[in-house]
Amino acid sequence: METYMTLVLTDSYLIGAQVLAWSIKDSGSKKHLSVLVTKKTLSKSTLITLNEIYDEVISVEPIYSKDIDKLSLFDRLDLHTSLTKIHIWAQEKFQKIVYLDADAFCIKNVDELFNLDTDFAAIPDISWPDIFNSGVFVTKPNISIYNSLINLAKKNISYDGGDQGLLNYYFSKWHRLPFIYNVVLSFSYQYLPIYNQFKSEISIVHFAGTKKPWILNKHSTNYKPYNELIEKWESILRKHTKNQNLAKILFSKEQFFKTKETNNNLILKKNVFKNETSCELSTQKISFNNETNFTAENLKQQNLPSISPKTAFLNHINYKNKWNEPFDSNKLSFKPLYPLPMPENIKKEMEKYTKDKDTEMGKIFPFSWNKKSTTTRVFLDDEPQKKEIDVSKYEKTPTSKI
């Protein structure tokens, strides 16, 4: 048996998995649909919903990444359970699996991927095309591959700390598929003209990263490719969501903050004796008191940190302004810079000017302080000045006749 398979590890990805299944069915595919789930991290309502839309829900144990430093490099600690994807190769009852992440969806029928005769086929990653993106791939389950991946996961050899680095390490020789089977959005200046040229050929869209279509919408950005593909994703949701109130719930702030809170509650516990790092999720219920209208009576009963921002100023009612505190030079975060000393040559000139200014008031500019020197150099080709002869002494005086 062949199957389309996805993976759901948190409740926030439920709506993504729903749209993925709907998109496959809308494309005309009659293939089996399966989903791997971790019951430890999912609510009962999520499991019930997945059972309604998928042909088979397979429960597996979460596999946690211990390489937290690498996950922190691209600020995705939420991917610390992505190694759970290794369980795909343990599902030997399936002859072939076309795997898609729950944040992907199909625009066209892609059943032709099942015709590939290869152990592993994937699509180049948009950031580094020499490696593949692990969001969409075709593979054949094999328990020996599963055991090898489990052993490699313990050695922390993944370049990103997650499943993509691990799978690229193991499947170094992989069958390359066209990019249209895993179109990841990019805001690169080169992306828009290429998207306009080939968008009619796109078969699978993958919303990799933190910008998920169930968190944002088509009006969240001013970027044409993102807006158009978000609209396609939302159109599938609208088509299969008859109750409009349900659609509003799925796009509510609660779903967004639930995802954010789950990521923020990632606790890293260091085992000093075994020198190992393990990850666990601390579950915490989210309070949405900011959606409630409070009255004067119940404000007294509320815990101030949990009330809405409109009344949060009560926390700081006795706050003293910093600018009203007395000045303390010891608390300065910087030291004032004093002017540099005057250079000696300038200092001497100024002293000379001060000494002579009373006697030489007419000499304002520095270049007039010194006496002008006389010219002593004479060039050979200069013509000597002609001296004028005083002829008056040669004038004749009248004489008397004899």
mmCIF file of C-alpha atoms in Angstrom:
data_model
loop_
_atom_site.group_PDB
_atom_site.id
_atom_site.type_symbol
_atom_site.label_atom_id
_atom_site.label_comp_id
_atom_site.label_asym_id
_atom_site.label_seq_id
_atom_site.Cartn_x
_atom_site.Cartn_y
_atom_site.Cartn_z
ATOM 1 C CA MET A 1 0.000 0.000 0.000
ATOM 2 C CA GLU A 2 1.120 3.537 -0.779
ATOM 3 C CA THR A 3 0.265 6.585 1.286
ATOM 4 C CA TYR A 4 0.589 10.333 1.646
ATOM 5 C CA MET A 5 1.965 10.963 5.133
ATOM 6 C CA THR A 6 2.416 13.995 7.368
ATOM 7 C CA LEU A 7 3.466 14.656 10.957
ATOM 8 C CA VAL A 8 1.604 16.589 13.691
ATOM 9 C CA LEU A 9 3.450 17.297 16.937
ATOM 10 C CA THR A 10 1.499 20.266 18.343
ATOM 11 C CA ASP A 11 -2.130 21.391 18.333
ATOM 12 C CA SER A 12 -1.187 24.516 16.387
ATOM 13 C CA TYR A 13 -0.433 22.405 13.285
ATOM 14 C CA LEU A 14 -3.883 20.807 13.247
ATOM 15 C CA ILE A 15 -5.349 23.319 10.790
ATOM 16 C CA GLY A 16 -2.300 22.902 8.531
ATOM 17 C CA ALA A 17 -2.765 19.131 8.474
ATOM 18 C CA GLN A 18 -6.463 19.588 7.677
ATOM 19 C CA VAL A 19 -5.819 21.871 4.708
ATOM 20 C CA LEU A 20 -3.099 19.497 3.463
ATOM 21 C CA ALA A 21 -5.502 16.526 3.458
ATOM 22 C CA TRP A 22 -8.268 18.570 1.825
ATOM 23 C CA SER A 23 -5.894 19.789 -0.899
ATOM 24 C CA ILE A 24 -4.828 16.223 -1.754
ATOM 25 C CA LYS A 25 -8.432 15.075 -1.993
ATOM 26 C CA ASP A 26 -9.450 18.138 -4.026
ATOM 27 C CA SER A 27 -6.710 17.314 -6.553
ATOM 28 C CA GLY A 28 -8.539 14.090 -7.380
ATOM 29 C CA SER A 29 -6.170 11.725 -5.605
ATOM 30 C CA LYS A 30 -7.613 8.534 -4.139
ATOM 31 C CA LYS A 31 -4.436 7.574 -2.307
ATOM 32 C CA HIS A 32 -4.344 6.542 1.327
ATOM 33 C CA LEU A 33 -3.785 9.401 3.823
ATOM 34 C CA SER A 34 -1.891 8.822 7.067
ATOM 35 C CA VAL A 35 -0.526 11.025 9.841
ATOM 36 C CA LEU A 36 2.059 10.412 12.535
ATOM 37 C CA VAL A 37 1.112 11.910 15.917
ATOM 38 C CA THR A 38 2.608 12.153 19.387
ATOM 39 C CA LYS A 39 -0.222 11.728 21.869
ATOM 40 C CA LYS A 40 1.896 13.200 24.659
ATOM 41 C CA THR A 41 1.880 16.629 23.038
ATOM 42 C CA LEU A 42 -1.605 16.697 21.448
ATOM 43 C CA SER A 43 -5.033 17.359 22.897
ATOM 44 C CA LYS A 44 -7.883 14.880 22.637
ATOM 45 C CA SER A 45 -9.857 17.188 20.326
ATOM 46 C CA THR A 46 -6.922 17.370 17.896
ATOM 47 C CA LEU A 47 -6.674 13.583 17.723
ATOM 48 C CA ILE A 48 -10.426 13.280 17.106
ATOM 49 C CA THR A 49 -10.291 15.823 14.275
ATOM 50 C CA LEU A 50 -7.354 14.060 12.604
ATOM 51 C CA ASN A 51 -9.195 10.737 12.773
ATOM 52 C CA GLU A 52 -12.105 12.294 10.910
ATOM 53 C CA ILE A 53 -10.081 13.464 7.925
ATOM 54 C CA TYR A 54 -7.161 10.996 7.660
ATOM 55 C CA ASP A 55 -7.491 7.325 6.803
ATOM 56 C CA GLU A 56 -5.050 6.322 9.509
ATOM 57 C CA VAL A 57 -3.595 8.047 12.576
ATOM 58 C CA ILE A 58 -0.359 6.420 13.763
ATOM 59 C CA SER A 59 0.850 7.146 17.290
ATOM 60 C CA VAL A 60 4.617 7.349 17.825
ATOM 61 C CA GLU A 61 6.940 8.442 20.608
ATOM 62 C CA PRO A 62 8.571 11.882 20.275
ATOM 63 C CA ILE A 63 12.292 11.975 19.536
ATOM 64 C CA TYR A 64 13.996 15.015 21.050
ATOM 65 C CA SER A 65 17.049 16.726 19.662
ATOM 66 C CA LYS A 66 19.923 17.276 22.086
ATOM 67 C CA ASP A 67 21.746 19.713 19.811
ATOM 68 C CA ILE A 68 20.193 22.889 21.170
ATOM 69 C CA ASP A 69 23.060 25.151 20.099
ATOM 70 C CA LYS A 70 22.484 24.412 16.409
ATOM 71 C CA LEU A 71 18.720 24.868 16.743
ATOM 72 C CA SER A 72 19.387 28.257 18.315
ATOM 73 C CA LEU A 73 21.449 29.383 15.326
ATOM 74 C CA PHE A 74 18.291 30.017 13.304
ATOM 75 C CA ASP A 75 16.042 30.652 16.335
ATOM 76 C CA ARG A 76 13.913 27.531 15.890
ATOM 77 C CA LEU A 77 13.913 25.768 19.240
ATOM 78 C CA ASP A 78 10.379 24.671 18.360
ATOM 79 C CA LEU A 79 11.980 22.123 15.995
ATOM 80 C CA HIS A 80 13.519 20.184 18.879
ATOM 81 C CA THR A 81 11.027 17.353 18.201
ATOM 82 C CA SER A 82 11.464 17.307 14.417
ATOM 83 C CA LEU A 83 13.586 14.148 14.676
ATOM 84 C CA THR A 84 10.310 12.325 15.340
ATOM 85 C CA LYS A 85 10.101 12.197 11.547
ATOM 86 C CA ILE A 86 12.518 9.255 11.708
ATOM 87 C CA HIS A 87 9.542 7.014 12.559
ATOM 88 C CA ILE A 88 8.522 7.191 8.877
ATOM 89 C CA TRP A 89 11.056 4.474 8.008
ATOM 90 C CA ALA A 90 9.561 2.140 10.628
ATOM 91 C CA GLN A 91 6.193 2.017 8.818
ATOM 92 C CA GLU A 92 7.057 -1.003 6.654
ATOM 93 C CA LYS A 93 3.421 -1.850 5.966
ATOM 94 C CA PHE A 94 3.603 0.899 3.322
ATOM 95 C CA GLN A 95 5.531 0.133 0.161
ATOM 96 C CA LYS A 96 6.108 3.781 -0.643
ATOM 97 C CA ILE A 97 5.473 7.052 1.183
ATOM 98 C CA VAL A 98 5.133 10.574 -0.174
ATOM 99 C CA TYR A 99 5.796 12.713 2.865
ATOM 100 C CA LEU A 100 4.657 16.356 3.201
ATOM 101 C CA ASP A 101 5.041 18.664 6.187
ATOM 102 C CA ALA A 102 1.785 19.864 7.747
ATOM 103 C CA ASP A 103 2.564 23.446 6.639
ATOM 104 C CA ALA A 104 2.468 22.402 2.956
ATOM 105 C CA PHE A 105 -0.469 21.937 0.599
ATOM 106 C CA CYS A 106 -1.075 20.691 -2.947
ATOM 107 C CA ILE A 107 -2.229 22.871 -5.824
ATOM 108 C CA LYS A 108 -2.161 20.023 -8.358
ATOM 109 C CA ASN A 109 -2.401 16.243 -8.287
ATOM 110 C CA VAL A 110 1.036 14.794 -7.523
ATOM 111 C CA ASP A 111 0.256 11.067 -7.623
ATOM 112 C CA GLU A 112 2.994 10.711 -10.230
ATOM 113 C CA LEU A 113 5.519 10.864 -7.378
ATOM 114 C CA PHE A 114 4.546 7.308 -6.447
ATOM 115 C CA ASN A 115 5.883 6.138 -9.820
ATOM 116 C CA LEU A 116 9.469 6.988 -8.847
ATOM 117 C CA ASP A 117 11.656 3.916 -8.440
ATOM 118 C CA THR A 118 14.133 5.222 -5.877
ATOM 119 C CA ASP A 119 14.914 4.839 -2.197
ATOM 120 C CA PHE A 120 14.822 8.570 -1.590
ATOM 121 C CA ALA A 121 13.851 11.570 -3.716
ATOM 122 C CA ALA A 122 13.570 15.185 -2.615
ATOM 123 C CA ILE A 123 13.661 18.794 -3.775
ATOM 124 C CA PRO A 124 16.661 21.168 -3.476
ATOM 125 C CA ASP A 125 16.569 23.578 -0.563
ATOM 126 C CA ILE A 126 16.119 27.209 -1.557
ATOM 127 C CA SER A 127 18.945 28.355 0.749
ATOM 128 C CA TRP A 128 21.561 25.832 -0.451
ATOM 129 C CA PRO A 129 20.519 23.815 -3.547
ATOM 130 C CA ASP A 130 23.194 21.160 -2.998
ATOM 131 C CA ILE A 131 21.131 19.860 -0.083
ATOM 132 C CA PHE A 132 17.438 18.952 -0.055
ATOM 133 C CA ASN A 133 14.549 20.355 1.945
ATOM 134 C CA SER A 134 13.041 17.713 4.217
ATOM 135 C CA GLY A 135 9.526 19.150 3.982
ATOM 136 C CA VAL A 136 8.603 17.025 0.944
ATOM 137 C CA PHE A 137 10.191 13.740 -0.102
ATOM 138 C CA VAL A 138 9.481 10.264 -1.495
ATOM 139 C CA THR A 139 10.892 7.214 0.257
ATOM 140 C CA LYS A 140 10.525 3.495 0.945
ATOM 141 C CA PRO A 141 10.201 2.449 4.614
ATOM 142 C CA ASN A 142 12.969 0.189 5.846
ATOM 143 C CA ILE A 143 13.628 -0.835 9.439
ATOM 144 C CA SER A 144 17.394 -0.949 8.894
ATOM 145 C CA ILE A 145 17.333 2.673 7.724
ATOM 146 C CA TYR A 146 15.239 3.515 10.789
ATOM 147 C CA ASN A 147 17.803 1.969 13.141
ATOM 148 C CA SER A 148 20.674 3.744 11.384
ATOM 149 C CA LEU A 149 18.938 7.118 11.683
ATOM 150 C CA ILE A 150 18.237 6.525 15.379
ATOM 151 C CA ASN A 151 21.923 5.816 16.006
ATOM 152 C CA LEU A 152 23.011 8.873 14.025
ATOM 153 C CA ALA A 153 20.582 11.086 15.936
ATOM 154 C CA LYS A 154 22.381 10.204 19.163
ATOM 155 C CA LYS A 155 25.681 11.479 17.728
ATOM 156 C CA ASN A 156 24.400 15.024 17.015
ATOM 157 C CA ILE A 157 25.749 15.040 13.466
ATOM 158 C CA SER A 158 22.866 17.131 12.061
ATOM 159 C CA TYR A 159 24.098 20.498 10.755
ATOM 160 C CA ASP A 160 20.905 22.240 11.970
ATOM 161 C CA GLY A 161 20.121 20.087 14.981
ATOM 162 C CA GLY A 162 16.921 18.833 13.337
ATOM 163 C CA ASP A 163 15.666 16.308 10.831
ATOM 164 C CA GLN A 164 16.865 18.088 7.681
ATOM 165 C CA GLY A 165 20.535 18.001 8.646
ATOM 166 C CA LEU A 166 20.288 14.376 9.740
ATOM 167 C CA LEU A 167 18.527 13.166 6.581
ATOM 168 C CA ASN A 168 20.955 15.034 4.326
ATOM 169 C CA TYR A 169 23.829 13.352 6.143
ATOM 170 C CA TYR A 170 22.344 9.879 5.649
ATOM 171 C CA PHE A 171 20.869 10.283 2.140
ATOM 172 C CA SER A 172 23.917 11.940 0.609
ATOM 173 C CA LYS A 173 22.979 10.395 -2.754
ATOM 174 C CA TRP A 174 19.413 11.468 -3.414
ATOM 175 C CA HIS A 175 17.201 11.710 -6.472
ATOM 176 C CA ARG A 176 16.649 15.364 -7.344
ATOM 177 C CA LEU A 177 13.069 16.470 -8.087
ATOM 178 C CA PRO A 178 11.933 19.753 -9.684
ATOM 179 C CA PHE A 179 11.403 22.741 -7.406
ATOM 180 C CA ILE A 180 7.692 22.858 -8.314
ATOM 181 C CA TYR A 181 7.122 19.944 -5.909
ATOM 182 C CA ASN A 182 8.293 21.965 -2.899
ATOM 183 C CA VAL A 183 7.992 25.688 -3.549
ATOM 184 C CA VAL A 184 9.302 27.541 -0.503
ATOM 185 C CA LEU A 185 8.605 31.257 -0.407
ATOM 186 C CA SER A 186 11.518 33.666 -0.489
ATOM 187 C CA PHE A 187 11.776 37.452 -0.233
ATOM 188 C CA SER A 188 14.914 37.562 -2.373
ATOM 189 C CA TYR A 189 14.923 40.243 -5.083
ATOM 190 C CA GLN A 190 15.317 37.496 -7.719
ATOM 191 C CA TYR A 191 12.294 35.510 -6.548
ATOM 192 C CA LEU A 192 9.443 37.648 -7.896
ATOM 193 C CA PRO A 193 10.286 37.509 -11.648
ATOM 194 C CA ILE A 194 10.960 33.753 -11.420
ATOM 195 C CA TYR A 195 7.700 33.234 -9.558
ATOM 196 C CA ASN A 196 5.766 35.167 -12.211
ATOM 197 C CA GLN A 197 7.312 33.009 -14.931
ATOM 198 C CA PHE A 198 6.711 29.566 -13.373
ATOM 199 C CA LYS A 199 3.817 29.997 -10.920
ATOM 200 C CA SER A 200 1.428 28.146 -13.247
ATOM 201 C CA GLU A 201 3.604 25.023 -12.880
ATOM 202 C CA ILE A 202 3.618 24.939 -9.057
ATOM 203 C CA SER A 203 2.328 21.650 -7.630
ATOM 204 C CA ILE A 204 3.155 21.861 -3.905
ATOM 205 C CA VAL A 205 3.608 24.966 -1.736
ATOM 206 C CA HIS A 206 5.555 24.775 1.514
ATOM 207 C CA PHE A 207 5.263 27.543 4.138
ATOM 208 C CA ALA A 208 8.618 26.834 5.776
ATOM 209 C CA GLY A 209 9.779 29.073 8.602
ATOM 210 C CA THR A 210 7.682 30.961 11.138
ATOM 211 C CA LYS A 211 5.239 32.673 8.743
ATOM 212 C CA LYS A 212 2.429 30.143 8.743
ATOM 213 C CA PRO A 213 -0.809 30.790 6.838
ATOM 214 C CA TRP A 214 -2.918 30.098 9.931
ATOM 215 C CA ILE A 215 -1.083 32.814 11.885
ATOM 216 C CA LEU A 216 -0.951 35.539 9.236
ATOM 217 C CA ASN A 217 -3.210 36.204 6.262
ATOM 218 C CA LYS A 218 -2.980 37.494 2.700
ATOM 219 C CA HIS A 219 -3.021 41.103 3.941
ATOM 220 C CA SER A 220 -0.141 40.641 6.387
ATOM 221 C CA THR A 221 2.530 41.381 3.798
ATOM 222 C CA ASN A 222 2.852 43.507 0.709
ATOM 223 C CA TYR A 223 4.515 40.683 -1.227
ATOM 224 C CA LYS A 224 2.687 39.289 -4.264
ATOM 225 C CA PRO A 225 3.842 35.607 -4.155
ATOM 226 C CA TYR A 226 3.039 35.285 -0.475
ATOM 227 C CA ASN A 227 -0.360 36.967 -0.823
ATOM 228 C CA GLU A 228 -1.384 34.819 -3.802
ATOM 229 C CA LEU A 229 -0.368 31.517 -2.226
ATOM 230 C CA ILE A 230 -1.957 32.442 1.097
ATOM 231 C CA GLU A 231 -5.184 33.140 -0.793
ATOM 232 C CA LYS A 232 -5.037 29.654 -2.356
ATOM 233 C CA TRP A 233 -4.521 28.104 1.079
ATOM 234 C CA GLU A 234 -7.399 30.111 2.573
ATOM 235 C CA SER A 235 -9.699 29.208 -0.323
ATOM 236 C CA ILE A 236 -9.276 25.514 0.537
ATOM 237 C CA LEU A 237 -10.089 26.273 4.155
ATOM 238 C CA ARG A 238 -13.194 28.289 3.246
ATOM 239 C CA LYS A 239 -14.398 25.554 0.916
ATOM 240 C CA HIS A 240 -14.320 22.861 3.597
ATOM 241 C CA THR A 241 -15.322 25.030 6.540
ATOM 242 C CA LYS A 242 -19.076 25.425 6.279
ATOM 243 C CA ASN A 243 -19.413 27.042 9.690
ATOM 244 C CA GLN A 244 -17.892 30.497 9.367
ATOM 245 C CA ASN A 245 -17.566 30.799 13.130
ATOM 246 C CA LEU A 246 -15.214 27.827 13.064
ATOM 247 C CA ALA A 247 -13.027 29.583 10.517
ATOM 248 C CA LYS A 248 -12.810 32.596 12.808
ATOM 249 C CA ILE A 249 -11.761 30.378 15.690
ATOM 250 C CA LEU A 250 -8.997 28.800 13.633
ATOM 251 C CA PHE A 251 -7.639 32.215 12.726
ATOM 252 C CA SER A 252 -8.137 33.657 16.215
ATOM 253 C CA LYS A 253 -5.411 35.121 18.342
ATOM 254 C CA GLU A 254 -5.724 32.138 20.659
ATOM 255 C CA GLN A 255 -4.223 29.829 18.060
ATOM 256 C CA PHE A 256 -1.327 32.229 17.483
ATOM 257 C CA PHE A 257 -0.542 32.822 21.148
ATOM 258 C CA LYS A 258 -0.876 29.126 21.872
ATOM 259 C CA THR A 259 1.877 28.383 19.354
ATOM 260 C CA LYS A 260 4.013 31.216 20.665
ATOM 261 C CA GLU A 261 3.530 30.238 24.297
ATOM 262 C CA THR A 262 4.388 26.618 23.588
ATOM 263 C CA ASN A 263 7.654 27.682 21.952
ATOM 264 C CA ASN A 264 8.490 30.063 24.794
ATOM 265 C CA ASN A 265 7.916 27.331 27.374
ATOM 266 C CA LEU A 266 10.716 25.173 26.009
ATOM 267 C CA ILE A 267 12.791 24.150 29.018
ATOM 268 C CA LEU A 268 16.352 22.939 28.603
ATOM 269 C CA LYS A 269 17.462 20.646 31.444
ATOM 270 C CA LYS A 270 21.157 19.964 31.824
ATOM 271 C CA ASN A 271 22.130 16.599 33.307
ATOM 272 C CA VAL A 272 25.490 17.369 34.848
ATOM 273 C CA PHE A 273 26.351 13.786 35.746
ATOM 274 C CA LYS A 274 25.669 12.250 32.336
ATOM 275 C CA ASN A 275 26.732 15.380 30.423
ATOM 276 C CA GLU A 276 23.622 15.200 28.290
ATOM 277 C CA THR A 277 21.062 17.807 27.324
ATOM 278 C CA SER A 278 17.405 16.903 27.076
ATOM 279 C CA CYS A 279 14.375 18.965 26.109
ATOM 280 C CA GLU A 280 10.937 18.904 27.608
ATOM 281 C CA LEU A 281 7.831 20.992 27.082
ATOM 282 C CA SER A 282 6.153 22.493 30.112
ATOM 283 C CA THR A 283 2.451 22.692 29.477
ATOM 284 C CA GLN A 284 0.761 25.879 30.566
ATOM 285 C CA LYS A 285 -2.770 27.068 30.001
ATOM 286 C CA ILE A 286 -3.053 30.399 28.246
ATOM 287 C CA SER A 287 -5.204 33.069 29.837
ATOM 288 C CA PHE A 288 -7.132 35.317 27.481
ATOM 289 C CA ASN A 289 -8.386 37.785 30.050
ATOM 290 C CA ASN A 290 -7.500 40.592 27.672
ATOM 291 C CA GLU A 291 -10.616 39.654 25.706
ATOM 292 C CA THR A 292 -12.854 40.253 28.784
ATOM 293 C CA ASN A 293 -14.558 43.473 29.823
ATOM 294 C CA PHE A 294 -13.830 44.103 33.495
ATOM 295 C CA THR A 295 -15.933 45.986 36.036
ATOM 296 C CA ALA A 296 -14.881 47.804 39.188
ATOM 297 C CA GLU A 297 -16.022 44.875 41.327
ATOM 298 C CA ASN A 298 -14.153 42.060 39.658
ATOM 299 C CA LEU A 299 -11.006 44.165 39.221
ATOM 300 C CA LYS A 300 -10.463 43.810 42.965
ATOM 301 C CA GLN A 301 -10.571 40.041 42.628
ATOM 302 C CA GLN A 302 -8.188 39.851 39.669
ATOM 303 C CA ASN A 303 -4.475 39.336 39.843
ATOM 304 C CA LEU A 304 -3.005 42.537 38.404
ATOM 305 C CA PRO A 305 -0.414 40.916 36.107
ATOM 306 C CA SER A 306 -3.146 38.898 34.392
ATOM 307 C CA ILE A 307 -5.567 41.704 33.566
ATOM 308 C CA SER A 308 -5.880 43.517 30.273
ATOM 309 C CA PRO A 309 -3.423 46.186 29.061
ATOM 310 C CA LYS A 310 -6.144 48.818 29.554
ATOM 311 C CA THR A 311 -5.867 48.416 33.337
ATOM 312 C CA ALA A 312 -2.249 47.346 33.515
ATOM 313 C CA PHE A 313 -1.257 50.897 34.526
ATOM 314 C CA LEU A 314 -2.450 50.052 38.064
ATOM 315 C CA ASN A 315 0.726 48.029 38.464
ATOM 316 C CA HIS A 316 2.784 51.212 38.158
ATOM 317 C CA ILE A 317 0.552 53.633 40.029
ATOM 318 C CA ASN A 318 3.248 54.191 42.685
ATOM 319 C CA TYR A 319 6.102 54.200 40.222
ATOM 320 C CA LYS A 320 8.587 57.041 40.713
ATOM 321 C CA ASN A 321 9.921 58.726 37.611
ATOM 322 C CA LYS A 322 13.631 58.416 37.106
ATOM 323 C CA TRP A 323 13.960 62.068 36.191
ATOM 324 C CA ASN A 324 12.735 63.057 39.674
ATOM 325 C CA GLU A 325 15.596 61.278 41.419
ATOM 326 C CA PRO A 326 18.631 63.335 42.558
ATOM 327 C CA PHE A 327 21.665 63.351 40.338
ATOM 328 C CA ASP A 328 24.364 60.842 41.235
ATOM 329 C CA SER A 329 27.584 61.029 39.241
ATOM 330 C CA ASN A 330 28.592 57.555 40.403
ATOM 331 C CA LYS A 331 25.667 56.060 38.476
ATOM 332 C CA LEU A 332 26.654 57.595 35.162
ATOM 333 C CA SER A 333 26.973 55.010 32.418
ATOM 334 C CA PHE A 334 29.650 57.114 30.724
ATOM 335 C CA LYS A 335 32.499 59.441 31.655
ATOM 336 C CA PRO A 336 32.486 62.982 30.232
ATOM 337 C CA LEU A 337 35.330 63.775 27.858
ATOM 338 C CA TYR A 338 37.456 66.811 28.678
ATOM 339 C CA PRO A 339 38.993 68.992 25.916
ATOM 340 C CA LEU A 340 42.452 68.054 24.712
ATOM 341 C CA PRO A 341 45.398 70.299 25.724
ATOM 342 C CA MET A 342 46.416 73.019 23.278
ATOM 343 C CA PRO A 343 49.386 72.140 21.041
ATOM 344 C CA GLU A 344 52.616 73.901 21.964
ATOM 345 C CA ASN A 345 53.032 75.726 18.650
ATOM 346 C CA ILE A 346 49.533 77.179 18.852
ATOM 347 C CA LYS A 347 50.050 78.027 22.505
ATOM 348 C CA LYS A 348 53.212 80.016 21.714
ATOM 349 C CA GLU A 349 51.504 81.908 18.930
ATOM 350 C CA MET A 350 48.636 82.812 21.236
ATOM 351 C CA GLU A 351 51.031 84.000 23.959
ATOM 352 C CA LYS A 352 52.872 86.164 21.460
ATOM 353 C CA TYR A 353 49.632 87.578 20.171
ATOM 354 C CA THR A 354 48.452 88.404 23.680
ATOM 355 C CA LYS A 355 51.752 90.128 24.471
ATOM 356 C CA ASP A 356 51.810 92.292 21.346
ATOM 357 C CA LYS A 357 48.128 93.041 20.937
ATOM 358 C CA ASP A 358 48.251 96.241 22.995
ATOM 359 C CA THR A 359 51.070 97.741 20.952
ATOM 360 C CA GLU A 360 50.024 96.402 17.562
ATOM 361 C CA MET A 361 46.280 96.830 17.511
ATOM 362 C CA GLY A 362 46.285 97.204 13.768
ATOM 363 C CA LYS A 363 47.735 93.771 13.218
ATOM 364 C CA ILE A 364 44.605 91.580 13.378
ATOM 365 C CA PHE A 365 45.524 88.497 11.401
ATOM 366 C CA PRO A 366 48.346 86.133 12.401
ATOM 367 C CA PHE A 367 50.136 86.547 9.085
ATOM 368 C CA SER A 368 50.566 90.256 9.815
ATOM 369 C CA TRP A 369 52.254 89.734 13.185
ATOM 370 C CA ASN A 370 55.752 89.317 11.679
ATOM 371 C CA LYS A 371 57.512 92.038 9.737
ATOM 372 C CA LYS A 372 57.570 91.696 6.012
ATOM 373 C CA SER A 373 60.900 90.610 4.635
ATOM 374 C CA THR A 374 62.492 92.454 1.757
ATOM 375 C CA THR A 375 63.096 90.791 -1.568
ATOM 376 C CA THR A 376 66.714 89.817 -2.039
ATOM 377 C CA ARG A 377 66.587 87.483 -4.970
ATOM 378 C CA VAL A 378 67.064 88.897 -8.480
ATOM 379 C CA PHE A 379 66.603 86.894 -11.661
ATOM 380 C CA LEU A 380 69.230 87.232 -14.410
ATOM 381 C CA ASP A 381 66.731 87.857 -17.171
ATOM 382 C CA ASP A 382 65.229 90.816 -15.370
ATOM 383 C CA GLU A 383 65.917 94.087 -17.208
ATOM 384 C CA PRO A 384 67.590 96.735 -15.091
ATOM 385 C CA GLN A 385 65.471 99.738 -14.431
ATOM 386 C CA LYS A 386 66.381 102.784 -16.516
ATOM 387 C CA LYS A 387 67.387 105.711 -14.422
ATOM 388 C CA GLU A 388 65.771 108.995 -15.391
ATOM 389 C CA ILE A 389 68.259 111.782 -15.972
ATOM 390 C CA ASP A 390 67.553 115.084 -14.400
ATOM 391 C CA VAL A 391 68.084 117.438 -17.343
ATOM 392 C CA SER A 392 67.191 120.573 -15.473
ATOM 393 C CA LYS A 393 70.752 121.048 -14.433
ATOM 394 C CA TYR A 394 71.777 121.070 -18.063
ATOM 395 C CA GLU A 395 69.398 123.770 -19.194
ATOM 396 C CA LYS A 396 71.113 126.699 -20.966
ATOM 397 C CA THR A 397 70.885 130.186 -19.441
ATOM 398 C CA PRO A 398 70.743 133.282 -21.746
ATOM 399 C CA THR A 399 74.041 135.241 -22.098
ATOM 400 C CA SER A 400 74.589 138.952 -22.895
ATOM 401 C CA LYS A 401 75.940 140.094 -26.241
ATOM 402 C CA ILE A 402 79.442 141.554 -26.426
#
